[in-house]
GROMACS .gro file of C-alpha atoms in nm:
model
  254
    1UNK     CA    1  -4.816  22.589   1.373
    2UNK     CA    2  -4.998  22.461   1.674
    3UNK     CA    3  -4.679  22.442   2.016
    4UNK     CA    4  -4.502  22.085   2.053
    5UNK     CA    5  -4.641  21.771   2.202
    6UNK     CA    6  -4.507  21.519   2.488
    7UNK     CA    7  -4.333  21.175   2.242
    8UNK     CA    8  -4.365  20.879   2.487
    9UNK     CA    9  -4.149  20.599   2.505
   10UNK     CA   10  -4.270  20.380   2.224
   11UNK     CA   11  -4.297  20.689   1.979
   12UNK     CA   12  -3.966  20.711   2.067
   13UNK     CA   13  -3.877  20.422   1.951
   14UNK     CA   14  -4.112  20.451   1.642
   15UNK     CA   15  -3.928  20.761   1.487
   16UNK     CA   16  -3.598  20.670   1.622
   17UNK     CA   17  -3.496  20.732   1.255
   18UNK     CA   18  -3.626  21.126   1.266
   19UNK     CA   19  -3.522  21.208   1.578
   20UNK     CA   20  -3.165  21.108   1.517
   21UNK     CA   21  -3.161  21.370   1.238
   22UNK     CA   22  -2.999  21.717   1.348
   23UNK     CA   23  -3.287  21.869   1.131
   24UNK     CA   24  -3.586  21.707   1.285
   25UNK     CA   25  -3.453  21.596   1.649
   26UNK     CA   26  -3.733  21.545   1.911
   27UNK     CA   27  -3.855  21.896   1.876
   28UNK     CA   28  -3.945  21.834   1.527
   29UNK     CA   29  -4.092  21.505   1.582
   30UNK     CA   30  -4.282  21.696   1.852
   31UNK     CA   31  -4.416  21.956   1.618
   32UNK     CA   32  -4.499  21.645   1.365
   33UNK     CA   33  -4.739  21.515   1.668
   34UNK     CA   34  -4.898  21.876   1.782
   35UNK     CA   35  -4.953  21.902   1.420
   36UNK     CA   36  -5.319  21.924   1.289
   37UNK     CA   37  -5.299  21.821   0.898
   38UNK     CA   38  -5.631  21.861   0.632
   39UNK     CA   39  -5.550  21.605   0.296
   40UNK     CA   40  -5.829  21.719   0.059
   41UNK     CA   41  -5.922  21.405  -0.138
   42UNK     CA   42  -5.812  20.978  -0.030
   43UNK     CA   43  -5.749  20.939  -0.377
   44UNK     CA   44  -5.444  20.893  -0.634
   45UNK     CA   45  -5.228  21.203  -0.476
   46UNK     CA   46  -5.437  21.230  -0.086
   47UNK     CA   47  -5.326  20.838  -0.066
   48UNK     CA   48  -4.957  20.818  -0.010
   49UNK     CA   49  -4.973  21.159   0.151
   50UNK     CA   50  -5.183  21.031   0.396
   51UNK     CA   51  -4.953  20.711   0.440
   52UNK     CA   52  -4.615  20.892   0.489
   53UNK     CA   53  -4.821  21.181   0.692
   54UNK     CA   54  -4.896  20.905   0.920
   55UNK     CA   55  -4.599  20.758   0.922
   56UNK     CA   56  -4.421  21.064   1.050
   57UNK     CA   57  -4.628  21.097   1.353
   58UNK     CA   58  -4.865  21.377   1.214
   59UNK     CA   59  -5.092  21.377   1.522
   60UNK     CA   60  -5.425  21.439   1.372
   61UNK     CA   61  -5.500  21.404   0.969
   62UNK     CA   62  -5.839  21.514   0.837
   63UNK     CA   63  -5.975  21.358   0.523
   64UNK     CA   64  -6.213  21.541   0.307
   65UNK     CA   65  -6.379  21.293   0.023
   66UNK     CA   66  -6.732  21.220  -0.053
   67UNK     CA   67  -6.700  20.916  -0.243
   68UNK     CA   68  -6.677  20.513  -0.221
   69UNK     CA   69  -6.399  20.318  -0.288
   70UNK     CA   70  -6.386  20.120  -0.672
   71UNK     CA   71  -6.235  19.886  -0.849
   72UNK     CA   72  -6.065  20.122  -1.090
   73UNK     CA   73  -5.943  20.315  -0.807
   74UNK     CA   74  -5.700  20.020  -0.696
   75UNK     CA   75  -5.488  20.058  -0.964
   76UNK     CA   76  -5.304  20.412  -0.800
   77UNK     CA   77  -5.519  20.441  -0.484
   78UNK     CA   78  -5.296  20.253  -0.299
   79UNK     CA   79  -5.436  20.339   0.127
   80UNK     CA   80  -5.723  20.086   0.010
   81UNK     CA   81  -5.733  19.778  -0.054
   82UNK     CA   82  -5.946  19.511  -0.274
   83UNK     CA   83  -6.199  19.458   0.068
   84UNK     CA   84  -6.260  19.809   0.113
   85UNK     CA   85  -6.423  19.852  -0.285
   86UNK     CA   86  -6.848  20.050  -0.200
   87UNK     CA   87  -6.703  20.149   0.145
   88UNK     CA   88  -6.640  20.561   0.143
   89UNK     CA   89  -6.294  20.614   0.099
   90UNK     CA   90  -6.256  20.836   0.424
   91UNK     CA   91  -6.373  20.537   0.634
   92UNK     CA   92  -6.124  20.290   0.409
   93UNK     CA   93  -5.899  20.534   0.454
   94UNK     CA   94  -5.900  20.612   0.882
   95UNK     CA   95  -5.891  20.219   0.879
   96UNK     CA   96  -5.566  20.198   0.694
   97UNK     CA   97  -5.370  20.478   0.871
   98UNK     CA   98  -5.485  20.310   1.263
   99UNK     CA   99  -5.345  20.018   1.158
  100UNK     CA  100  -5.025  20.164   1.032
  101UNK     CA  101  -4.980  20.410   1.305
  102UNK     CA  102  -5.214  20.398   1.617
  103UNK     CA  103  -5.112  20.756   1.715
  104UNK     CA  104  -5.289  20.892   1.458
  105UNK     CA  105  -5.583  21.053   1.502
  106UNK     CA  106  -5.845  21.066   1.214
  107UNK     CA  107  -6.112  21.340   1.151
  108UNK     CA  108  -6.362  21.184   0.848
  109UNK     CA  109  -6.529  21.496   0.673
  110UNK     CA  110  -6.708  21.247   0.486
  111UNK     CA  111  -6.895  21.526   0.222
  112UNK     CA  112  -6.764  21.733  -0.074
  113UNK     CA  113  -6.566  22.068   0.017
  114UNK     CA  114  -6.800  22.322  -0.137
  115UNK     CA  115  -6.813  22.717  -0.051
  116UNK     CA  116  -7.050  22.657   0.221
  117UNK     CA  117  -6.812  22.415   0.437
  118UNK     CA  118  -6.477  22.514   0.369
  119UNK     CA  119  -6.361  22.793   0.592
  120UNK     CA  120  -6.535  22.629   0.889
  121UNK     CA  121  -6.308  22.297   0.773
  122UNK     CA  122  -6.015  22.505   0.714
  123UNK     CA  123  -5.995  22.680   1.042
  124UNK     CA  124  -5.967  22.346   1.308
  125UNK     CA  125  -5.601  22.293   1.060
  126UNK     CA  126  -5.260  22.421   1.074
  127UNK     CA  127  -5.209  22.335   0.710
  128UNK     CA  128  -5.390  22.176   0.382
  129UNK     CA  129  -5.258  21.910   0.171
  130UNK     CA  130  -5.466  21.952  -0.163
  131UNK     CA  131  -5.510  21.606  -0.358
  132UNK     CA  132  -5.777  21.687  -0.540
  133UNK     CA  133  -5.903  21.608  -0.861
  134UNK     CA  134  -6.068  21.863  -1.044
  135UNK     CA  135  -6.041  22.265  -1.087
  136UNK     CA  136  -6.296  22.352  -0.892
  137UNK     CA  137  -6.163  22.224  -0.583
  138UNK     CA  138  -5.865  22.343  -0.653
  139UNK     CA  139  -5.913  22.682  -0.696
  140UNK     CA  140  -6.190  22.678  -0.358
  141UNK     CA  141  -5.931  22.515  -0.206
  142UNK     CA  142  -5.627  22.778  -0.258
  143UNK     CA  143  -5.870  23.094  -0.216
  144UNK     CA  144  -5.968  22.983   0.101
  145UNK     CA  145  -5.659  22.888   0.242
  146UNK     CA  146  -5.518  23.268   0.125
  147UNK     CA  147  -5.840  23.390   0.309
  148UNK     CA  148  -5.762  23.153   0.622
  149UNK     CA  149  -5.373  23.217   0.603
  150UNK     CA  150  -5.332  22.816   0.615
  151UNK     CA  151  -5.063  22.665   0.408
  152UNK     CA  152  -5.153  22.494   0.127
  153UNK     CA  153  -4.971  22.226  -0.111
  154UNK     CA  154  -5.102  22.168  -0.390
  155UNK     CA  155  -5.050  21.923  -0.679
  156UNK     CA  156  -5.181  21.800  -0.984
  157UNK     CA  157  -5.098  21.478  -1.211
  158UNK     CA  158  -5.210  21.389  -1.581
  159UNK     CA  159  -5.099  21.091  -1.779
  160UNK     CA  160  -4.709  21.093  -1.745
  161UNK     CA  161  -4.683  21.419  -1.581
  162UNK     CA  162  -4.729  21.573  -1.262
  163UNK     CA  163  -4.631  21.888  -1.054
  164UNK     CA  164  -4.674  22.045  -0.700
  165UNK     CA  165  -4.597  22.388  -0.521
  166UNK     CA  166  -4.667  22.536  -0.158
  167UNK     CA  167  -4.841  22.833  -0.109
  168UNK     CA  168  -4.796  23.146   0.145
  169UNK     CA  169  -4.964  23.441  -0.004
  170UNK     CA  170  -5.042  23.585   0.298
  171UNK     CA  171  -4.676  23.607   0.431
  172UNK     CA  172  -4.374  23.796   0.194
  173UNK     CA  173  -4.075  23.649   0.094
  174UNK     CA  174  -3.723  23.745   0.221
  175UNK     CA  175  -3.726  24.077   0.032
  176UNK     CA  176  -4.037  24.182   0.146
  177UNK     CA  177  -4.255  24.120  -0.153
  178UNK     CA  178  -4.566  23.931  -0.126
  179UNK     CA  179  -4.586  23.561  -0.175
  180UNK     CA  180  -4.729  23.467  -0.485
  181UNK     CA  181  -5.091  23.294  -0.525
  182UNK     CA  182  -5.232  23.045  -0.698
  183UNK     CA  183  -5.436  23.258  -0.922
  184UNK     CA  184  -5.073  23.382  -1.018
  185UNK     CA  185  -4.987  23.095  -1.133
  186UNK     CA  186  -5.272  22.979  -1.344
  187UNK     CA  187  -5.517  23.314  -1.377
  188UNK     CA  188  -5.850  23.135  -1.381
  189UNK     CA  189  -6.006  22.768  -1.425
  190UNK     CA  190  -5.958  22.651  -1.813
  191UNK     CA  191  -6.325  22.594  -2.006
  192UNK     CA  192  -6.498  22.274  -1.925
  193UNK     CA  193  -6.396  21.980  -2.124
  194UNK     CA  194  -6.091  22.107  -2.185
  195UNK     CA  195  -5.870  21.887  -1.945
  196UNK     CA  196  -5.977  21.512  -2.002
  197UNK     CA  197  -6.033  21.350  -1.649
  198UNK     CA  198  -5.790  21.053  -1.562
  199UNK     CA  199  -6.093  20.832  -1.673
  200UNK     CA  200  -6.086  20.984  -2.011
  201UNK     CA  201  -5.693  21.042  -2.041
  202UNK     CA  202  -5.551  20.780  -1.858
  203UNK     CA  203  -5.267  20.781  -1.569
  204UNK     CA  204  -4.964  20.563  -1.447
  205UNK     CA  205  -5.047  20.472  -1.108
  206UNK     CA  206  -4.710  20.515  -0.975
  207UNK     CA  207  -4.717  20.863  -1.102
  208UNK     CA  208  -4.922  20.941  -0.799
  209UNK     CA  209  -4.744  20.777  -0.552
  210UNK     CA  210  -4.417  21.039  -0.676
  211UNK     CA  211  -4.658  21.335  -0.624
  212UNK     CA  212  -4.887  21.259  -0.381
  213UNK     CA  213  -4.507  21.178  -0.170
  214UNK     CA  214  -4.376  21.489  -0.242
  215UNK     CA  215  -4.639  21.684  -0.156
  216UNK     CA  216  -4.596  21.487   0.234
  217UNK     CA  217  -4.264  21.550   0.206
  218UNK     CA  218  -4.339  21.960   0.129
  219UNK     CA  219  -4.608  21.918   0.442
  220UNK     CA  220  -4.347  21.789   0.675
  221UNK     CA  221  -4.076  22.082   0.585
  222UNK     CA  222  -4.348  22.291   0.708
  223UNK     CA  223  -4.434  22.138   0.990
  224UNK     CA  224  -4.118  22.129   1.121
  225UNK     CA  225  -3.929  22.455   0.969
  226UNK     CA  226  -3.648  22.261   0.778
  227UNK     CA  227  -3.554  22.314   0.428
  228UNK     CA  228  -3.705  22.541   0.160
  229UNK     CA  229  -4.058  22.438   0.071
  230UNK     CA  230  -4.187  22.518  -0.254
  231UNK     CA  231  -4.335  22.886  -0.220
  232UNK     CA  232  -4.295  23.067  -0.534
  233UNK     CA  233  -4.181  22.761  -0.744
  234UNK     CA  234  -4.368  22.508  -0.888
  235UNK     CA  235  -4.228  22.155  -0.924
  236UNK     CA  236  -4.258  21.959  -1.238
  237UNK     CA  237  -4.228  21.587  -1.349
  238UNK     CA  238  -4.194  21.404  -1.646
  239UNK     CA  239  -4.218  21.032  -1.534
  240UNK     CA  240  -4.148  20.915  -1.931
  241UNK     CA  241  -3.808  21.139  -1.906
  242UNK     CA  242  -3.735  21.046  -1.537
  243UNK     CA  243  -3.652  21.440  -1.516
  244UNK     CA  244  -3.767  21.699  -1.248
  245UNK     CA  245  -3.771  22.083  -1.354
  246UNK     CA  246  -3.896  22.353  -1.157
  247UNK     CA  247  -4.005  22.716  -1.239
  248UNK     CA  248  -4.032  23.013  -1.034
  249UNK     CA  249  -4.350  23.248  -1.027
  250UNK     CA  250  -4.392  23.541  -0.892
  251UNK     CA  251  -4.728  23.825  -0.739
  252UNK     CA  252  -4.861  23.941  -1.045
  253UNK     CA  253  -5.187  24.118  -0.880
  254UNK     CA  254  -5.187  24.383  -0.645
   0.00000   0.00000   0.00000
């Protein structure tokens, strides 16, 4: 993670409520500032990531979406707002997080992350927040982090149901073994048309909001060395149940 920055008086004030925690202190609210923070998508998961990301004083938050903002979004997109619907959601998106947090600064990749772009995106941050919405990004998105050795945290939602995990594969766990990837945990990309899209399936809105703040909360443990983040477990949440479960995974490739 990139060294710790100078917190002047009024961002002292601002995250009074972090810095008074042993865990986080000034240091950590200093790492939160030097931090440089890629959210892959300003949709359903990338927009309440993006809000508590800013909130905590990440210094600089890159967006990566290609598309426009629409009514249907609304409904679980929650960083934009009624005014912003045929604007692209990155630009919707910067606007929202300067208002909330001036601090901030906002890098638009305005374009869809594709094999040609991402390791040249990848490289300028310290780790990725992946929020989006279909397998192929997905799977682009955790290979190149592993090539990269970025962080990544990942999640995924689907009707009533949603998970998340943080992945290291680069770096072995306490015993030594190497961290697991995301091809460990799901092999290879299932058949087209197999997964109905949210506009097909349907989703709660709120369901996002629960993921999407996790997966902040997993960037910020990172960020600032506190806690256990998620490497080697995936999270999982039934919203209809109101019940959390998590399994562990493990390297299954040499």
């Amino acid at each position: 993670m990139t060294t710790a920055a100078t917190l002047d008086p009024s961002e002292i004030a601002r995250y009074a409520r972090h810095i008074v925690l042993p865990e986080i202190g000034g240091p950590g609210q200093q790492k939160l500032k030097a931090a440089r923070v890629l959210v892959i998508g300003a949709g359903g998961l990338g927009a309440p990531a993006l809000q508590y990301l800013a909130a905590a004083g990440v210094g600089t938050l890159g967006i990566a979406d290609d598309d426009v903002v629409s009514l249907s979004n609304l409904q679980r997109q929650v960083i934009h707002a009624t005014g912003d619907i045929g604007r692209p959601k990155v630009e919707s998106a910067a606007n929202a997080i300067d208002a909330l947090n001036p601090h901030v600064k906002v890098v638009a990749h305005a374009l869809r992350l594709g094999p040609e772009n991402a390791e040249a995106i990848f490289k300028a941050y310290d780790l990725v927040v992946d929020g989006s919405d279909n397998f192929d990004t997905r799977y682009l998105a955790a290979d190149t982090a592993e090539t990269m050795a970025v962080p990544l945290v990942t999640g995924a939602v689907g009707r009533f149901d949603g998970s998340l995990t943080v992945l290291k594969p680069y770096e072995t766990d306490a015993e030594g073994h190497p961290n697991p990837s995301y091809r460990d945990l799901f092999p290879s990309p299932p058949p087209p048309g197999a997964v109905p899209t949210c506009a097909e399936a349907g989703i709660i809105g709120a369901l996002t909001g629960v993921i999407g703040t996790l997966q902040a909360m997993e960037a910020i443990k990172l960020i600032t060395g506190i806690g256990e983040p998620l490497v080697g477990r995936l999270l999982l949440y039934d919203a209809l149940a109101a019940q959390f479960n998590t399994i562990r995974y493990r390297r299954g490739r040499a």
